[in-house]
Amino acid sequence: MSLSGRYLIMVLTRLFVVGFFICTVSTVFSQVGENRYLVYFADKEGTPYSINQPEAYLSQRAILRRINQNIPITVEDLPVNPENIDQVRDLGDLEVIYSLKWFNAILIETEDPDVIDLILDLDDVIGTQISPFIQDDQTIEAPTDEFISSPKNNYNYGPSFNQIDMINGIPLHEAGYSGEGVWIGVFDGGFSFVQEDASLQNLMSSDRVLGTKNFVDGNDDVYQRSTHGSYVLSTMAGYLEDSLIGTAPDASYLLCITEDVLVERRIEEANWAAAAEYADSVGVDLINTSLGYTLFDEEDENHSYEELDGNSTLITRASNIAASKGILIVTSAGNSGNSPWYYISAPADGDHVLAVGAVKPDETIASFSSRGPRVDGAIKPNIVVQGQSVVLSDLFEGIRTANGTSFAAPIAAGMSASLWQAVPQATAQELFNAIEQSASLYLNPNDSLGYGIPDFQFAFSLLQDLTNTRNLSSVDSQLNIYPNPLNDGEMLNMVLPKDFGAQIVLELYDITGKLVMNRQVAAYDGRARIQSMPLLNNGLYLVSIRGKNG
């Protein structure tokens, strides 16, 4: 949200033609799995997609997330040029598994080494990558302008009380903030028995599973392969009175399999990137990933500690890009504290990734929790929450406890969703900062606990102060603009707060953030209009209206 004024969305309908040249960097051709390769393209020149028509490849909710956080649509958001994909597909015995638009790449599978030589001979090719990205015609309902405020909750937490009370999340729940209206993507190795788990029946019966994608097998079936994701989900979405209350029991969830539990290969990082692009496109607000990568089955794929610099590994770069789209990325720090590796794993090293370590119920460090610092000395993990003796749900054993930063991360992620419901005007980065600043060691962080144990009620106060400073609420309730969409020749009408004054400044920006119109307009009794709009390309525009009081 801009500090200079409240932005409204305006859609203009007009025939649109554009031509442009795009150039990307990266020149790598790599094998990232058994007979699977990531093919990188030099640019997106000639693409049929446009940054001025993002509705062709992003949902309305994804576009609104960018607008609300003042994030422009860029070339990075454009899908891979279909002509480039077809050029590769036509070369012979290969299968295109999925595309990675943020890296301008496709994942292919082939057993014919001659095909690789043919691909490298193409003028537009500079590299390769992995794992099936599947985008179907499924539509997801557009969001309301703000997250929903729930009635007050008086949960009986049972044995799960401590893991929420430790981070001072109970007051948010009591105030009615339990994640309602917030969309969380959960990336894991499988979600077996979620449909039968008693603690997740409230989630399933209320149709708050937004969608499912299996990027390992290339289908939509995620209720298989592993129960790890089911345990992770129960710490957020679980609802079983007197037994288990998750940190975001009323949030909505997008479930994705990215981890192949049978092997450990770098292709899983590409699966994660594909899932993040998918989650971004449908409009999630937050991604939890209880996964981490350091060493692989094939020694030549191993990461080194030196690679954990915040922006080197594929999964870390994808996490940082996802964060740049306004998504809060929460990930487990890793469970290597007792192993020779010792340090955090990727993507926990990411500059914009909230890496979560683990403490015991008595708030002392869990020995298995991976340590920092990052290779450049940056503080990691960012925060710690309970990760030892975590209460979760198991279909076969019932409510039980388990250990791992895999469960610390979703506790933090779910409470972050409840916090975001409470302060929907906050950006993802502001949320990230407030959580860090609320933590117990913020002024004196260390390599084991990072900034310490967060206090989500304190983070709420920090965000309230920040958003109150903007004084947006008085504008939201009174500002309107119509008609929307606006056609050629139509008059633009504005209804304004009456204390805006007799003169306003109206600025019109295209979706890239370029200023296309700046006018002073007279206002009469809270109303203003522009009779002659400039000829504009079809697409989404941002309108900034400023008066003497806001």
PDB file of C-alpha atoms in Angstrom, residues 109-211:
ATOM      1  CA  GLU A 109      12.431 -35.513 -19.707  1.00  0.00           C
ATOM      2  CA  THR A 110      14.326 -37.461 -22.346  1.00  0.00           C
ATOM      3  CA  GLU A 111      16.479 -40.600 -22.565  1.00  0.00           C
ATOM      4  CA  ASP A 112      18.040 -39.529 -25.869  1.00  0.00           C
ATOM      5  CA  PRO A 113      21.331 -37.630 -25.364  1.00  0.00           C
ATOM      6  CA  ASP A 114      21.206 -36.450 -28.999  1.00  0.00           C
ATOM      7  CA  VAL A 115      18.088 -34.458 -28.172  1.00  0.00           C
ATOM      8  CA  ILE A 116      20.082 -32.438 -25.635  1.00  0.00           C
ATOM      9  CA  ASP A 117      22.586 -31.483 -28.333  1.00  0.00           C
ATOM     10  CA  LEU A 118      19.741 -30.398 -30.600  1.00  0.00           C
ATOM     11  CA  ILE A 119      18.247 -28.276 -27.838  1.00  0.00           C
ATOM     12  CA  LEU A 120      21.550 -26.540 -27.167  1.00  0.00           C
ATOM     13  CA  ASP A 121      21.813 -25.682 -30.875  1.00  0.00           C
ATOM     14  CA  LEU A 122      18.615 -23.602 -30.688  1.00  0.00           C
ATOM     15  CA  ASP A 123      19.307 -19.868 -30.796  1.00  0.00           C
ATOM     16  CA  ASP A 124      16.990 -19.088 -27.879  1.00  0.00           C
ATOM     17  CA  VAL A 125      18.288 -21.763 -25.493  1.00  0.00           C
ATOM     18  CA  ILE A 126      20.858 -21.079 -22.785  1.00  0.00           C
ATOM     19  CA  GLY A 127      20.067 -23.875 -20.188  1.00  0.00           C
ATOM     20  CA  THR A 128      17.610 -26.469 -18.520  1.00  0.00           C
ATOM     21  CA  GLN A 129      15.587 -27.464 -15.329  1.00  0.00           C
ATOM     22  CA  ILE A 130      13.043 -29.857 -13.686  1.00  0.00           C
ATOM     23  CA  SER A 131       9.623 -31.061 -12.386  1.00  0.00           C
ATOM     24  CA  PRO A 132       6.016 -30.939 -13.778  1.00  0.00           C
ATOM     25  CA  PHE A 133       4.094 -27.684 -13.574  1.00  0.00           C
ATOM     26  CA  ILE A 134       0.437 -28.345 -14.247  1.00  0.00           C
ATOM     27  CA  GLN A 135      -2.004 -25.489 -14.706  1.00  0.00           C
ATOM     28  CA  ASP A 136      -5.581 -26.411 -15.444  1.00  0.00           C
ATOM     29  CA  ASP A 137      -8.753 -24.414 -15.940  1.00  0.00           C
ATOM     30  CA  GLN A 138      -9.643 -24.523 -12.263  1.00  0.00           C
ATOM     31  CA  THR A 139     -10.800 -21.123 -11.066  1.00  0.00           C
ATOM     32  CA  ILE A 140     -10.550 -19.869  -7.526  1.00  0.00           C
ATOM     33  CA  GLU A 141     -12.994 -17.307  -6.268  1.00  0.00           C
ATOM     34  CA  ALA A 142     -11.711 -13.738  -6.034  1.00  0.00           C
ATOM     35  CA  PRO A 143     -11.177 -12.337  -2.524  1.00  0.00           C
ATOM     36  CA  THR A 144     -12.926  -9.556  -0.737  1.00  0.00           C
ATOM     37  CA  ASP A 145     -10.923  -6.363  -0.324  1.00  0.00           C
ATOM     38  CA  GLU A 146      -9.960  -7.248   3.224  1.00  0.00           C
ATOM     39  CA  PHE A 147      -9.506 -10.319   5.351  1.00  0.00           C
ATOM     40  CA  ILE A 148     -12.478 -11.267   7.472  1.00  0.00           C
ATOM     41  CA  SER A 149     -12.876 -10.445  11.152  1.00  0.00           C
ATOM     42  CA  SER A 150     -14.277 -13.477  12.973  1.00  0.00           C
ATOM     43  CA  PRO A 151     -16.417 -13.510  16.109  1.00  0.00           C
ATOM     44  CA  LYS A 152     -14.417 -13.921  19.288  1.00  0.00           C
ATOM     45  CA  ASN A 153     -12.995 -17.403  19.812  1.00  0.00           C
ATOM     46  CA  ASN A 154     -12.783 -19.133  23.164  1.00  0.00           C
ATOM     47  CA  TYR A 155     -10.909 -22.309  22.303  1.00  0.00           C
ATOM     48  CA  ASN A 156     -10.192 -25.143  24.686  1.00  0.00           C
ATOM     49  CA  TYR A 157      -6.623 -25.848  23.563  1.00  0.00           C
ATOM     50  CA  GLY A 158      -5.955 -28.915  25.665  1.00  0.00           C
ATOM     51  CA  PRO A 159      -2.319 -30.080  25.369  1.00  0.00           C
ATOM     52  CA  SER A 160      -1.685 -27.745  22.388  1.00  0.00           C
ATOM     53  CA  PHE A 161      -1.944 -24.668  24.619  1.00  0.00           C
ATOM     54  CA  ASN A 162       1.766 -24.225  25.300  1.00  0.00           C
ATOM     55  CA  GLN A 163       2.925 -24.074  21.665  1.00  0.00           C
ATOM     56  CA  ILE A 164       0.562 -21.164  21.013  1.00  0.00           C
ATOM     57  CA  ASP A 165       0.849 -19.457  24.376  1.00  0.00           C
ATOM     58  CA  MET A 166       4.667 -19.432  24.078  1.00  0.00           C
ATOM     59  CA  ILE A 167       4.392 -17.030  21.117  1.00  0.00           C
ATOM     60  CA  ASN A 168       1.541 -15.060  22.749  1.00  0.00           C
ATOM     61  CA  GLY A 169      -0.957 -16.087  20.098  1.00  0.00           C
ATOM     62  CA  ILE A 170      -3.897 -16.710  22.442  1.00  0.00           C
ATOM     63  CA  PRO A 171      -4.967 -13.002  22.540  1.00  0.00           C
ATOM     64  CA  LEU A 172      -5.266 -12.917  18.743  1.00  0.00           C
ATOM     65  CA  HIS A 173      -7.499 -15.986  18.784  1.00  0.00           C
ATOM     66  CA  GLU A 174      -9.578 -14.551  21.618  1.00  0.00           C
ATOM     67  CA  ALA A 175     -10.058 -11.367  19.598  1.00  0.00           C
ATOM     68  CA  GLY A 176     -11.466 -13.431  16.725  1.00  0.00           C
ATOM     69  CA  TYR A 177      -8.381 -13.692  14.529  1.00  0.00           C
ATOM     70  CA  SER A 178      -7.864 -17.313  13.525  1.00  0.00           C
ATOM     71  CA  GLY A 179      -6.747 -16.944   9.899  1.00  0.00           C
ATOM     72  CA  GLU A 180     -10.163 -16.579   8.290  1.00  0.00           C
ATOM     73  CA  GLY A 181      -9.884 -15.192   4.761  1.00  0.00           C
ATOM     74  CA  VAL A 182      -6.113 -15.786   4.580  1.00  0.00           C
ATOM     75  CA  TRP A 183      -4.813 -18.281   1.989  1.00  0.00           C
ATOM     76  CA  ILE A 184      -1.863 -20.500   2.938  1.00  0.00           C
ATOM     77  CA  GLY A 185       0.098 -22.692   0.540  1.00  0.00           C
ATOM     78  CA  VAL A 186       1.548 -25.822   2.175  1.00  0.00           C
ATOM     79  CA  PHE A 187       4.377 -27.546   0.273  1.00  0.00           C
ATOM     80  CA  ASP A 188       5.393 -30.968   1.544  1.00  0.00           C
ATOM     81  CA  GLY A 189       5.945 -34.639   0.725  1.00  0.00           C
ATOM     82  CA  GLY A 190       2.339 -35.821   1.010  1.00  0.00           C
ATOM     83  CA  PHE A 191      -0.942 -35.398   2.870  1.00  0.00           C
ATOM     84  CA  SER A 192      -2.056 -38.986   3.450  1.00  0.00           C
ATOM     85  CA  PHE A 193      -5.251 -39.453   5.494  1.00  0.00           C
ATOM     86  CA  VAL A 194      -6.065 -35.744   5.753  1.00  0.00           C
ATOM     87  CA  GLN A 195      -9.599 -36.532   4.629  1.00  0.00           C
ATOM     88  CA  GLU A 196     -10.068 -38.999   7.509  1.00  0.00           C
ATOM     89  CA  ASP A 197      -8.256 -37.121  10.303  1.00  0.00           C
ATOM     90  CA  ALA A 198     -10.722 -36.006  12.978  1.00  0.00           C
ATOM     91  CA  SER A 199      -8.766 -32.820  13.729  1.00  0.00           C
ATOM     92  CA  LEU A 200      -9.061 -31.728  10.086  1.00  0.00           C
ATOM     93  CA  GLN A 201     -12.754 -32.413   9.553  1.00  0.00           C
ATOM     94  CA  ASN A 202     -13.592 -28.778  10.230  1.00  0.00           C
ATOM     95  CA  LEU A 203     -11.219 -27.812   7.389  1.00  0.00           C
ATOM     96  CA  MET A 204     -12.575 -30.417   4.970  1.00  0.00           C
ATOM     97  CA  SER A 205     -16.287 -29.959   5.696  1.00  0.00           C
ATOM     98  CA  SER A 206     -16.085 -26.193   5.214  1.00  0.00           C
ATOM     99  CA  ASP A 207     -14.403 -26.567   1.782  1.00  0.00           C
ATOM    100  CA  ARG A 208     -11.342 -24.558   2.751  1.00  0.00           C
ATOM    101  CA  VAL A 209      -8.928 -26.703   0.772  1.00  0.00           C
ATOM    102  CA  LEU A 210      -8.505 -24.328  -2.158  1.00  0.00           C
ATOM    103  CA  GLY A 211      -6.880 -26.838  -4.479  1.00  0.00           C
TER     104      GLY A 211
END
